[in-house]
Coordinates of C-alpha atoms in Angstrom, one line a residue:
Chain M
M23 CA -18.6 -81.9 26.0
T24 CA -18.7 -81.9 29.7
I25 CA -17.6 -79.2 32.0
S26 CA -15.3 -80.0 34.8
K27 CA -15.4 -78.7 38.5
E28 CA -12.4 -76.8 37.7
Q29 CA -13.8 -75.2 34.6
V30 CA -16.8 -74.2 36.6
Q31 CA -14.6 -72.3 39.2
K32 CA -13.0 -70.7 36.2
V33 CA -16.1 -69.6 34.6
A34 CA -17.4 -68.3 38.2
A35 CA -14.2 -66.3 38.5
L36 CA -14.9 -64.8 34.9
A37 CA -18.4 -64.0 35.9
R38 CA -17.2 -62.5 39.3
L39 CA -18.9 -65.0 41.3
K40 CA -17.3 -66.8 44.3
L41 CA -18.6 -70.2 44.7
T42 CA -18.5 -72.5 47.7
E43 CA -17.2 -76.1 47.2
Q44 CA -20.5 -77.3 47.7
E45 CA -22.1 -75.0 45.4
A46 CA -19.3 -75.6 42.8
D47 CA -20.1 -79.5 43.1
Q48 CA -23.9 -78.7 42.5
Y49 CA -23.2 -76.4 39.4
T50 CA -21.0 -78.8 37.9
V51 CA -23.8 -81.6 37.8
Q52 CA -26.5 -79.3 36.8
L53 CA -24.5 -77.4 34.2
N54 CA -23.4 -80.7 32.7
N55 CA -27.0 -81.9 32.6
I56 CA -28.0 -78.6 30.8
L57 CA -25.0 -78.6 28.3
Q58 CA -25.9 -82.4 27.7
F59 CA -29.3 -81.2 26.9
A60 CA -28.1 -78.7 24.6
E61 CA -26.1 -81.2 22.7
K62 CA -29.4 -82.0 21.0
L63 CA -28.7 -78.9 18.6
N64 CA -25.9 -80.8 16.9
E65 CA -28.3 -83.2 15.4
L66 CA -29.2 -80.2 13.1
E67 CA -27.0 -79.4 10.1
T68 CA -26.5 -75.5 10.1
E69 CA -23.4 -74.8 8.0
Q70 CA -25.5 -72.9 5.6
V71 CA -27.7 -71.2 8.0
E72 CA -27.4 -67.5 9.0
P73 CA -27.5 -66.7 12.7
T74 CA -30.0 -64.7 14.2
S75 CA -29.0 -62.2 17.0
H76 CA -32.0 -60.0 16.6
V77 CA -35.5 -60.6 14.9
L78 CA -36.1 -57.0 13.8
P79 CA -34.5 -55.3 10.8
M80 CA -32.2 -53.5 13.0
A81 CA -30.3 -50.3 11.9
N82 CA -28.5 -47.7 13.9
V83 CA -30.6 -45.1 15.2
L84 CA -29.2 -41.8 14.9
R85 CA -30.1 -38.2 16.0
E86 CA -28.7 -34.7 15.8
D87 CA -25.7 -34.2 18.1
E88 CA -27.2 -31.6 20.3
V89 CA -26.5 -30.4 23.8
V90 CA -29.5 -31.3 25.9
P91 CA -29.9 -31.3 29.7
S92 CA -28.4 -34.5 31.3
L93 CA -28.8 -36.4 34.5
P94 CA -28.1 -34.1 37.6
R95 CA -25.2 -35.2 39.7
E96 CA -27.1 -35.6 42.8
K97 CA -29.6 -37.7 41.0
A98 CA -27.0 -39.9 39.5
L99 CA -25.4 -40.6 42.8
A100 CA -28.9 -41.0 44.6
N101 CA -28.5 -44.8 44.8
A102 CA -24.6 -44.9 45.5
P103 CA -23.4 -47.4 48.1
D104 CA -20.7 -45.1 48.8
Q105 CA -19.7 -41.6 47.4
Q106 CA -17.2 -38.8 48.2
D107 CA -16.9 -35.3 46.5
G108 CA -19.8 -36.0 44.2
M109 CA -18.1 -39.4 42.7
F110 CA -18.8 -43.0 43.4
R111 CA -16.3 -44.3 45.9
V112 CA -15.0 -47.9 45.9
P113 CA -12.4 -49.9 47.9
A114 CA -9.0 -49.6 46.9
V115 CA -8.0 -51.4 43.6
F116 CA -4.7 -52.7 45.1
E117 CA -3.9 -53.8 48.6
E118 CA -2.1 -51.5 50.8
Chain J
M29 CA -69.4 -58.1 43.5
S30 CA -66.2 -56.1 43.9
L31 CA -65.7 -53.0 41.8
L32 CA -62.6 -54.4 40.4
R33 CA -64.5 -57.1 38.7
E34 CA -67.0 -54.9 36.7
S35 CA -66.5 -54.2 33.1
L36 CA -64.3 -51.3 32.0
K37 CA -67.3 -49.8 30.1
E38 CA -69.5 -49.9 33.3
I39 CA -66.7 -48.3 35.2
H40 CA -66.3 -45.6 32.6
K41 CA -70.1 -45.2 32.8
R42 CA -70.1 -44.6 36.6
L43 CA -67.1 -42.3 36.6
A44 CA -68.8 -40.1 33.9
S45 CA -72.0 -39.7 36.0
R46 CA -69.8 -39.2 39.1
E47 CA -71.3 -42.1 41.1
L48 CA -67.7 -43.5 41.3
S49 CA -64.4 -41.6 41.8
A50 CA -60.8 -42.7 41.2
R51 CA -60.5 -42.7 45.0
D52 CA -63.4 -45.3 45.3
L53 CA -61.4 -47.7 43.0
A54 CA -58.1 -47.0 44.5
E55 CA -59.6 -47.7 48.2
E56 CA -61.4 -50.9 46.8
S57 CA -58.0 -52.1 45.4
L58 CA -56.4 -51.4 48.9
R59 CA -59.0 -53.2 50.6
Q60 CA -58.8 -56.4 48.6
I61 CA -55.1 -56.4 48.9
E62 CA -55.4 -56.0 52.6
Q63 CA -58.1 -58.9 52.7
K64 CA -56.4 -61.3 50.3
D65 CA -52.7 -60.7 50.0
K66 CA -51.6 -62.3 53.0
E67 CA -52.6 -65.3 51.5
V68 CA -51.8 -64.8 47.9
G69 CA -48.6 -62.9 48.5
A70 CA -48.6 -61.1 45.2
F71 CA -47.3 -57.8 46.3
L72 CA -43.6 -56.9 47.3
L73 CA -44.7 -53.3 48.0
V74 CA -48.1 -51.6 48.3
D75 CA -47.7 -47.9 47.6
Q76 CA -50.7 -46.7 49.6
E77 CA -49.7 -43.1 49.9
G78 CA -48.7 -42.9 46.2
A79 CA -51.9 -44.6 45.1
M80 CA -54.1 -42.3 47.0
E81 CA -52.3 -39.2 46.0
R82 CA -52.7 -40.1 41.9
A83 CA -56.2 -41.1 42.7
A84 CA -56.9 -37.7 44.1
K85 CA -55.3 -35.9 41.4
L86 CA -57.1 -37.7 38.9
D87 CA -60.5 -36.9 40.6
E88 CA -59.6 -33.3 40.2
Q89 CA -58.7 -33.7 36.5
L90 CA -62.1 -35.9 36.1
A91 CA -64.1 -33.1 37.6
A92 CA -62.2 -30.4 35.5
E93 CA -62.3 -32.3 32.1
D94 CA -64.5 -34.1 29.9
Q95 CA -61.9 -36.2 28.9
R96 CA -60.8 -39.4 30.2
G97 CA -57.7 -41.5 29.3
I98 CA -58.7 -44.8 28.4
L99 CA -57.4 -46.6 31.5
A100 CA -58.9 -44.0 33.9
A101 CA -58.9 -44.8 37.6
L102 CA -58.0 -48.3 36.9
P103 CA -56.0 -49.7 39.9
A104 CA -52.9 -51.4 38.3
G105 CA -50.2 -53.7 39.6
I106 CA -46.7 -53.3 38.2
K107 CA -44.2 -56.2 38.0
D108 CA -41.1 -55.5 40.0
N109 CA -38.5 -55.2 37.2
L110 CA -40.2 -51.9 35.9
C111 CA -38.6 -49.0 37.2
T112 CA -40.9 -46.7 39.2
E113 CA -39.4 -43.4 40.2
G114 CA -39.2 -43.1 43.8
V115 CA -40.6 -46.5 44.4
T116 CA -38.4 -49.3 45.3
T117 CA -37.8 -51.7 42.4
T118 CA -36.0 -54.9 43.6
C119 CA -36.7 -57.1 40.6
G120 CA -37.1 -60.0 43.3
S121 CA -33.3 -59.8 43.9
R122 CA -31.4 -59.2 47.4
L123 CA -29.0 -57.1 45.2
L124 CA -31.5 -54.7 44.4
A125 CA -33.4 -54.7 47.7
N126 CA -32.7 -50.9 48.2
Y127 CA -32.8 -49.6 44.7
V128 CA -35.0 -46.8 44.3
P129 CA -35.1 -45.7 40.6
I130 CA -34.8 -42.0 39.5
Y131 CA -37.0 -42.5 36.5
N132 CA -40.1 -44.2 35.3
A133 CA -40.2 -46.9 32.8
T134 CA -41.9 -45.7 29.6
V135 CA -44.8 -48.1 30.1
V136 CA -45.3 -46.7 33.6
D137 CA -45.4 -43.1 32.4
K138 CA -47.7 -44.2 29.6
L139 CA -50.1 -45.9 32.4
N140 CA -50.1 -42.6 34.3
E141 CA -50.9 -40.5 31.1
A142 CA -53.7 -42.9 30.4
G143 CA -55.1 -42.4 33.9
A144 CA -54.4 -45.6 35.5
I145 CA -53.4 -45.8 39.2
A146 CA -50.2 -47.8 39.9
M147 CA -50.9 -49.6 43.5
G148 CA -47.4 -51.1 43.9
K149 CA -45.0 -53.5 42.8
L150 CA -45.6 -57.4 42.3
N151 CA -43.5 -60.4 43.2
M152 CA -41.6 -62.3 40.5
D153 CA -38.8 -64.6 39.9
E154 CA -35.4 -62.9 40.5
F155 CA -34.5 -61.1 37.4
A156 CA -37.4 -62.9 35.8
M157 CA -35.6 -66.1 35.6
G158 CA -38.2 -68.9 36.6
S159 CA -41.4 -70.2 36.0
S160 CA -43.0 -70.4 39.4
T161 CA -42.1 -67.2 41.4
E162 CA -40.4 -69.5 43.7
N163 CA -37.0 -67.8 42.8
S164 CA -38.3 -64.5 44.3
A165 CA -35.5 -63.5 47.1
F166 CA -38.3 -62.2 49.2
K167 CA -41.3 -64.2 49.3
L168 CA -43.7 -67.0 47.9
T169 CA -46.6 -66.0 45.7
R170 CA -49.6 -68.5 45.9
N171 CA -52.0 -69.6 43.2
P172 CA -55.5 -68.2 44.0
W173 CA -57.1 -71.4 42.7
D174 CA -55.2 -73.6 44.9
L175 CA -52.9 -71.9 47.6
E176 CA -50.8 -75.1 47.6
R177 CA -49.8 -74.4 43.9
V178 CA -47.4 -72.0 42.2
P179 CA -48.8 -68.9 40.3
G180 CA -46.5 -69.7 37.1
G181 CA -43.7 -67.4 36.6
S182 CA -41.8 -65.2 36.2
S183 CA -44.8 -62.7 36.2
G184 CA -46.6 -64.7 39.1
G185 CA -47.2 -61.9 41.1
S186 CA -48.8 -60.0 38.3
A187 CA -51.1 -63.2 37.5
A188 CA -52.1 -64.0 40.9
A189 CA -52.8 -60.1 41.9
V190 CA -55.5 -60.0 38.8
A191 CA -56.8 -63.4 39.3
A192 CA -57.4 -62.6 43.2
G193 CA -59.1 -59.3 42.1
E194 CA -56.5 -57.2 44.0
V195 CA -56.1 -54.9 41.0
Y196 CA -57.9 -54.5 37.8
F197 CA -55.0 -55.2 35.6
A198 CA -51.2 -55.7 35.8
L199 CA -48.0 -55.4 33.7
G200 CA -45.7 -58.0 33.4
S201 CA -42.7 -59.0 31.2
D202 CA -42.2 -61.9 28.8
T203 CA -38.8 -63.5 27.9
G204 CA -39.6 -67.2 27.4
G205 CA -43.2 -67.2 28.4
S206 CA -43.2 -65.1 31.8
I207 CA -46.5 -63.4 31.0
R208 CA -48.3 -66.2 29.1
Q209 CA -47.7 -69.4 31.5
P210 CA -48.7 -67.6 34.7
A211 CA -51.8 -66.2 33.1
A212 CA -52.9 -69.6 31.9
F213 CA -51.8 -71.0 35.6
C214 CA -54.0 -68.5 37.2
G215 CA -57.0 -68.1 34.6
V216 CA -56.3 -64.7 33.5
V217 CA -55.6 -63.3 30.1
G218 CA -51.9 -62.6 29.2
L219 CA -50.4 -60.9 26.0
K220 CA -46.7 -60.9 25.0
P221 CA -46.7 -58.2 22.2
T222 CA -44.5 -58.4 19.1
Y223 CA -40.8 -57.7 19.9
G224 CA -40.5 -54.1 19.5
R225 CA -44.3 -53.1 19.9
V226 CA -43.8 -52.0 23.5
S227 CA -40.7 -49.8 24.8
R228 CA -38.5 -51.5 27.3
Y229 CA -37.0 -48.5 28.3
G230 CA -37.0 -49.0 32.3
L231 CA -37.3 -52.5 32.1
V232 CA -34.5 -54.2 33.9
A233 CA -32.9 -56.2 31.3
F234 CA -32.7 -60.1 31.3
A235 CA -32.3 -61.1 27.6
S236 CA -32.5 -58.1 25.4
S237 CA -33.3 -59.8 22.2
L238 CA -36.4 -61.6 23.8
D239 CA -37.8 -59.3 26.7
Q240 CA -41.0 -57.7 25.9
I241 CA -43.6 -55.9 28.5
G242 CA -47.2 -57.0 28.2
P243 CA -50.6 -56.8 30.0
L244 CA -52.4 -59.4 32.2
T245 CA -56.0 -58.7 32.5
K246 CA -59.3 -60.4 33.5
N247 CA -60.5 -60.5 29.9
V248 CA -59.6 -60.0 26.5
E249 CA -61.1 -56.4 26.0
D250 CA -59.1 -55.1 28.8
A251 CA -56.0 -56.5 27.4
A252 CA -56.6 -54.7 24.1
Y253 CA -57.1 -51.5 26.1
V254 CA -54.0 -51.6 28.0
L255 CA -51.8 -52.7 24.8
Q256 CA -53.2 -49.6 23.3
A257 CA -52.1 -47.5 26.0
I258 CA -48.4 -48.9 26.0
S259 CA -47.5 -49.6 22.5
G260 CA -45.6 -47.5 20.1
L261 CA -42.2 -46.1 19.2
D262 CA -40.1 -44.4 22.0
V263 CA -37.0 -42.6 21.3
K264 CA -35.3 -43.9 24.5
D265 CA -35.5 -47.4 23.4
S266 CA -33.7 -47.9 19.9
T267 CA -35.4 -51.4 19.6
S268 CA -38.9 -50.1 19.8
A269 CA -40.5 -50.4 16.4
D270 CA -41.6 -47.4 14.1
V271 CA -44.7 -49.4 13.2
E272 CA -48.1 -47.8 13.3
V273 CA -50.2 -48.8 16.3
P274 CA -53.8 -49.8 15.2
D275 CA -56.8 -49.2 17.1
Y276 CA -57.0 -52.8 18.9
L277 CA -60.5 -52.2 20.1
S278 CA -61.9 -52.1 16.6
A279 CA -60.5 -55.6 16.1
L280 CA -62.7 -57.2 18.7
T281 CA -65.6 -57.7 16.2
G282 CA -66.4 -61.3 17.6
E283 CA -66.3 -62.5 13.9
I284 CA -63.8 -65.1 12.9
K285 CA -65.5 -66.6 9.9
G286 CA -63.2 -67.5 7.1
L287 CA -60.2 -67.1 9.5
S288 CA -57.5 -69.8 9.1
V289 CA -56.1 -71.3 12.1
G290 CA -53.1 -73.6 12.3
V291 CA -52.4 -76.1 14.8
P292 CA -49.2 -77.4 15.1
K293 CA -48.9 -81.2 15.8
E294 CA -45.7 -80.7 17.9
M295 CA -47.9 -78.4 20.5
M296 CA -50.4 -81.1 21.1
G297 CA -47.6 -83.9 21.6
E298 CA -47.1 -86.4 24.4
G299 CA -45.6 -83.8 26.7
V300 CA -49.1 -82.1 27.1
S301 CA -51.2 -83.7 29.9
A302 CA -54.2 -85.0 29.2
G303 CA -56.5 -82.4 31.0
V304 CA -54.8 -79.6 29.2
R305 CA -55.1 -81.5 25.8
A306 CA -58.8 -82.1 26.3
R307 CA -59.5 -78.4 26.9
V308 CA -57.6 -77.2 24.2
E309 CA -59.1 -79.5 21.8
E310 CA -62.5 -78.4 22.7
A311 CA -61.5 -74.8 22.2
I312 CA -60.2 -75.6 18.7
Q313 CA -63.6 -77.3 17.8
K314 CA -65.2 -74.3 19.1
L315 CA -63.3 -72.1 16.8
E316 CA -64.3 -74.4 13.9
Q317 CA -67.9 -74.3 14.7
M318 CA -67.5 -70.3 14.8
G319 CA -66.6 -70.5 11.1
A320 CA -62.6 -70.8 11.4
T321 CA -60.8 -73.3 9.1
I322 CA -58.7 -75.4 11.1
K323 CA -55.3 -76.8 9.6
E324 CA -52.8 -79.3 11.0
V325 CA -49.4 -77.7 10.8
S326 CA -45.7 -78.4 11.8
L327 CA -43.0 -76.6 13.6
P328 CA -40.5 -79.2 12.9
H329 CA -37.6 -77.3 14.8
S330 CA -39.8 -76.4 18.0
E331 CA -38.2 -79.4 19.8
Y332 CA -34.9 -77.5 19.7
A333 CA -36.4 -74.2 21.2
V334 CA -36.0 -75.0 24.8
A335 CA -32.2 -75.8 24.3
T336 CA -31.8 -73.0 22.0
Y337 CA -33.2 -70.5 24.5
Y338 CA -31.2 -71.7 27.5
L339 CA -28.1 -70.9 25.6
L340 CA -29.0 -67.7 24.2
A341 CA -31.2 -66.2 27.0
P342 CA -28.4 -66.8 29.7
A343 CA -25.7 -65.5 27.3
E344 CA -27.7 -62.2 27.0
A345 CA -28.2 -62.3 30.7
S346 CA -24.5 -62.9 31.7
S347 CA -23.7 -59.7 29.8
N348 CA -26.6 -57.6 31.1
L349 CA -26.0 -58.6 34.8
A350 CA -22.4 -57.8 34.6
R351 CA -23.5 -54.2 35.8
Y352 CA -24.4 -55.6 39.2
D353 CA -21.0 -54.7 40.7
G354 CA -22.0 -52.7 43.8
V355 CA -20.4 -49.5 42.6
R356 CA -23.3 -47.4 41.4
Y357 CA -26.6 -48.7 43.1
G358 CA -27.7 -51.8 44.7
V359 CA -26.6 -53.7 47.9
R360 CA -22.9 -53.5 48.2
K361 CA -21.1 -56.3 50.3
P362 CA -17.9 -55.2 51.5
G363 CA -14.4 -56.6 50.6
K364 CA -10.8 -56.0 51.1
N365 CA -10.3 -54.6 47.6
L366 CA -12.2 -53.6 44.6
L367 CA -12.2 -57.2 43.2
D368 CA -13.1 -58.7 46.4
M369 CA -16.2 -56.2 46.8
Y370 CA -17.4 -57.3 43.4
L371 CA -17.3 -61.0 44.3
E372 CA -18.9 -60.6 47.6
T373 CA -21.4 -58.4 46.3
R374 CA -22.5 -60.6 43.5
S375 CA -22.1 -64.0 45.1
Q376 CA -24.3 -62.9 48.3
G377 CA -26.6 -60.6 46.1
F378 CA -27.6 -63.2 43.6
G379 CA -29.8 -66.4 44.1
P380 CA -28.9 -69.9 42.8
E381 CA -31.0 -69.7 39.7
V382 CA -29.4 -66.5 38.6
K383 CA -25.9 -67.5 39.3
R384 CA -26.5 -70.7 37.3
R385 CA -27.6 -68.9 34.3
I386 CA -25.0 -66.2 34.6
M387 CA -22.4 -69.1 34.6
L388 CA -24.3 -71.1 31.6
G389 CA -24.0 -67.9 29.6
T390 CA -20.4 -66.9 30.4
Y391 CA -19.4 -70.6 29.5
A392 CA -21.4 -70.4 26.1
L393 CA -19.7 -67.1 25.1
S394 CA -16.3 -68.1 26.4
S395 CA -13.5 -68.4 24.0
G396 CA -13.3 -72.0 22.5
Y397 CA -17.0 -72.6 23.2
Y398 CA -18.7 -69.7 21.5
D399 CA -19.0 -71.5 18.1
A400 CA -20.5 -74.7 19.6
Y401 CA -22.9 -73.2 21.9
Y402 CA -23.7 -69.5 21.3
L403 CA -23.4 -69.4 17.3
K404 CA -24.8 -72.8 17.0
A405 CA -28.0 -71.7 18.9
Q406 CA -28.3 -68.5 16.8
K407 CA -28.3 -70.5 13.8
V408 CA -31.1 -72.7 15.0
R409 CA -33.0 -69.8 16.0
T410 CA -33.0 -68.9 12.4
L411 CA -34.6 -72.2 11.6
I412 CA -37.4 -71.7 14.4
R413 CA -38.1 -68.6 12.9
Q414 CA -38.4 -69.9 9.4
D415 CA -40.8 -72.6 10.4
F416 CA -43.3 -69.7 11.7
E417 CA -42.7 -67.7 8.4
R418 CA -43.6 -70.9 6.3
I419 CA -46.8 -71.6 8.4
F420 CA -48.0 -67.9 8.4
E421 CA -48.0 -68.0 4.4
E422 CA -50.8 -70.3 4.7
V423 CA -52.7 -69.4 8.0
D424 CA -53.6 -66.3 10.1
V425 CA -53.1 -67.4 13.3
I426 CA -51.6 -70.6 15.1
V427 CA -53.1 -72.1 18.4
G428 CA -52.1 -74.5 21.0
P429 CA -51.9 -74.8 24.6
T430 CA -49.9 -72.1 26.4
A431 CA -48.2 -74.7 29.0
P432 CA -47.9 -78.4 29.1
T433 CA -49.8 -79.0 32.4
T434 CA -51.9 -76.8 34.8
A435 CA -50.4 -75.4 37.8
F436 CA -48.1 -77.6 39.9
K437 CA -47.2 -77.8 43.6
I438 CA -45.1 -75.3 45.3
G439 CA -41.6 -77.1 45.9
E440 CA -42.6 -79.7 43.2
K441 CA -40.0 -78.8 40.7
V442 CA -37.2 -76.6 42.4
D443 CA -34.5 -79.2 42.7
D444 CA -34.3 -79.9 39.0
P445 CA -33.6 -77.0 36.8
L446 CA -34.2 -78.8 33.4
T447 CA -37.5 -80.1 34.5
M448 CA -38.6 -76.5 35.5
Y449 CA -37.2 -75.2 32.2
M450 CA -39.4 -77.8 30.1
N451 CA -42.5 -75.7 31.4
D452 CA -41.8 -73.1 28.9
I453 CA -41.5 -75.5 25.9
L454 CA -44.8 -74.1 24.4
T455 CA -44.0 -70.5 24.8
I456 CA -40.3 -70.0 24.1
P457 CA -40.5 -70.7 20.4
V458 CA -42.7 -67.4 20.1
N459 CA -40.1 -65.3 21.8
L460 CA -37.4 -66.7 19.7
A461 CA -39.4 -65.7 16.7
G462 CA -40.2 -62.4 18.1
L463 CA -44.0 -62.8 17.6
P464 CA -46.8 -61.8 19.5
A465 CA -49.0 -64.3 21.3
I466 CA -51.9 -64.3 24.0
S467 CA -52.9 -66.8 26.5
V468 CA -56.7 -66.9 27.1
P469 CA -58.5 -69.3 29.6
C470 CA -60.2 -72.2 28.1
G471 CA -61.7 -74.0 30.9
L472 CA -60.5 -75.9 34.0
A473 CA -58.9 -79.3 34.3
D474 CA -59.3 -80.9 37.7
G475 CA -60.5 -77.6 39.0
L476 CA -57.3 -75.8 37.8
P477 CA -57.3 -73.2 34.7
V478 CA -56.1 -74.1 31.3
G479 CA -54.7 -71.5 28.9
L480 CA -55.4 -71.4 25.1
Q481 CA -52.3 -69.8 23.4
V482 CA -53.0 -67.7 20.1
I483 CA -49.9 -66.9 18.1
G484 CA -50.0 -64.4 15.3
K485 CA -47.8 -62.8 12.6
A486 CA -45.3 -60.0 13.7
F487 CA -47.2 -56.9 14.6
D488 CA -50.5 -58.4 14.0
E489 CA -51.8 -58.2 17.6
S490 CA -55.2 -57.4 16.2
T491 CA -55.9 -60.8 14.8
I492 CA -54.8 -62.8 18.0
L493 CA -56.9 -60.3 20.1
R494 CA -59.8 -60.6 17.6
V495 CA -59.6 -64.6 17.9
A496 CA -59.3 -64.6 21.7
H497 CA -62.0 -62.2 22.1
A498 CA -64.3 -64.3 20.0
Y499 CA -63.6 -67.4 21.5
E500 CA -64.1 -65.6 24.8
Q501 CA -67.4 -64.4 23.9
A502 CA -68.6 -67.7 22.8
T503 CA -67.7 -69.6 25.9
E504 CA -68.3 -69.6 29.6
R505 CA -66.1 -67.4 31.7
L506 CA -64.1 -69.0 34.5
P507 CA -65.7 -68.7 37.9
V508 CA -63.8 -66.5 40.5
P509 CA -61.1 -68.4 42.1
P510 CA -61.8 -70.1 45.3
L511 CA -58.8 -68.4 47.2
G512 CA -58.9 -70.9 49.9
G513 CA -62.3 -70.0 51.0
I514 CA -61.5 -66.4 51.3
E515 CA -64.3 -64.4 49.7
A516 CA -63.4 -62.8 46.4

């Protein structure tokens, strides 16, 4: 499988990245090299193999649903690039 | 000799007899940083005020109580992907250049409880993605053994600061080798604990099924002390394991007679440089002389580990790094609407390697490619785990080199991502299997340190510490690194 420059631009858009033409060219070459290297995995027959998503025997960790103090608003907003009336402020979703 | 190169026992003795104070140690660390860090570049931020405050407070405590924490008064460096309350935590990224956490990582709290003095934040590859620390958005860190060479990565600042004697020990994180490889390159000890052994709460997430925090120290005993202090279940991290933490110090018996040591032939193959192989072979002979039984074993799927890792880790990263949108924290870049603000923030905030991995991960997870890449890699991960399980039915530990070469030159590999990725070929399988491993110095090749890697069974840090410690006791320590002629 190879990835085209168009696909690279599409993936970038999905990942909320904006690439220059030059970056898109470069990433197309580099991602193809990496994906070509990854083709190596196809040498292995894995039809019957269970996938591993986690190495520990994981189970849901539960606790009693008790009311406990939560983060104070001013702390939660301490790193906000922009805020108003105790809320995070962002640019308009739609253009005016 | 600098105070920071004294043994922990000696320091504790002098603290007890009041010959030495926490302030003396913190001041010595500041002096060493002042003297050396212009050349080494390990620190992104030196928290002089905070460190001296903590030291003064500790001195009061030490005067009032007879009890001391196990890391009392030891100056420590913290990798900059560990959150420190009130102290800027950049993760080596422009995007987080102004981020001041409102809480401590659990390991940082635990170090404080144990009496260590955090001196500041250490350089790293951006979001821990890299093997040379050259992907830091802020500065270059140099290898104290040769200032023209990289310290390794991504915990390059941590390894260099310990090697240069700027701090007593440091914390790093290891997703595919990021503690062990820089430890090997800089001639220090680096330990990656079992997945789940140490809480990841407050560690900026890269690949959540692989990340672990661990110590970088001058010797194995110190690594055991630090591991003791930071291990254990944490209600704030649901992936931290509810497994009893043993007394790691009592494992350091100096005795390995009768122990069975596996040497995978794949770890000693053609990709490993002649110098590295020679030192590691000598180390294996040493273990045999000390009474261990050496067995050749095989990890048949290890050749697939790098490809597996470079699909899984970027996939997890692409999801974890979706949170950097310029809304709640970090550096926002203005845009004409919300989407445009996201695009500008992320495109200007992330460096090239981080973007590359986000795109690789997004692609591997995208509809139509998920089965071919992500699911396939998860299945191969199972095969790699099973290789280790099989071997550990017949041996107690596995040994081999930590990295295929010694430290390479700055700039040598930056243009070719795939060549850079191959650095991690010997460390990645361990992360995929979630096992503990330690890198301990085993001599020099052409004047540069070589690391011996000892891999253990899950939650059996005791045995890898025991083997590494016994080896270290039976061999000559490395000299102090030359640091380009600056007095160490």
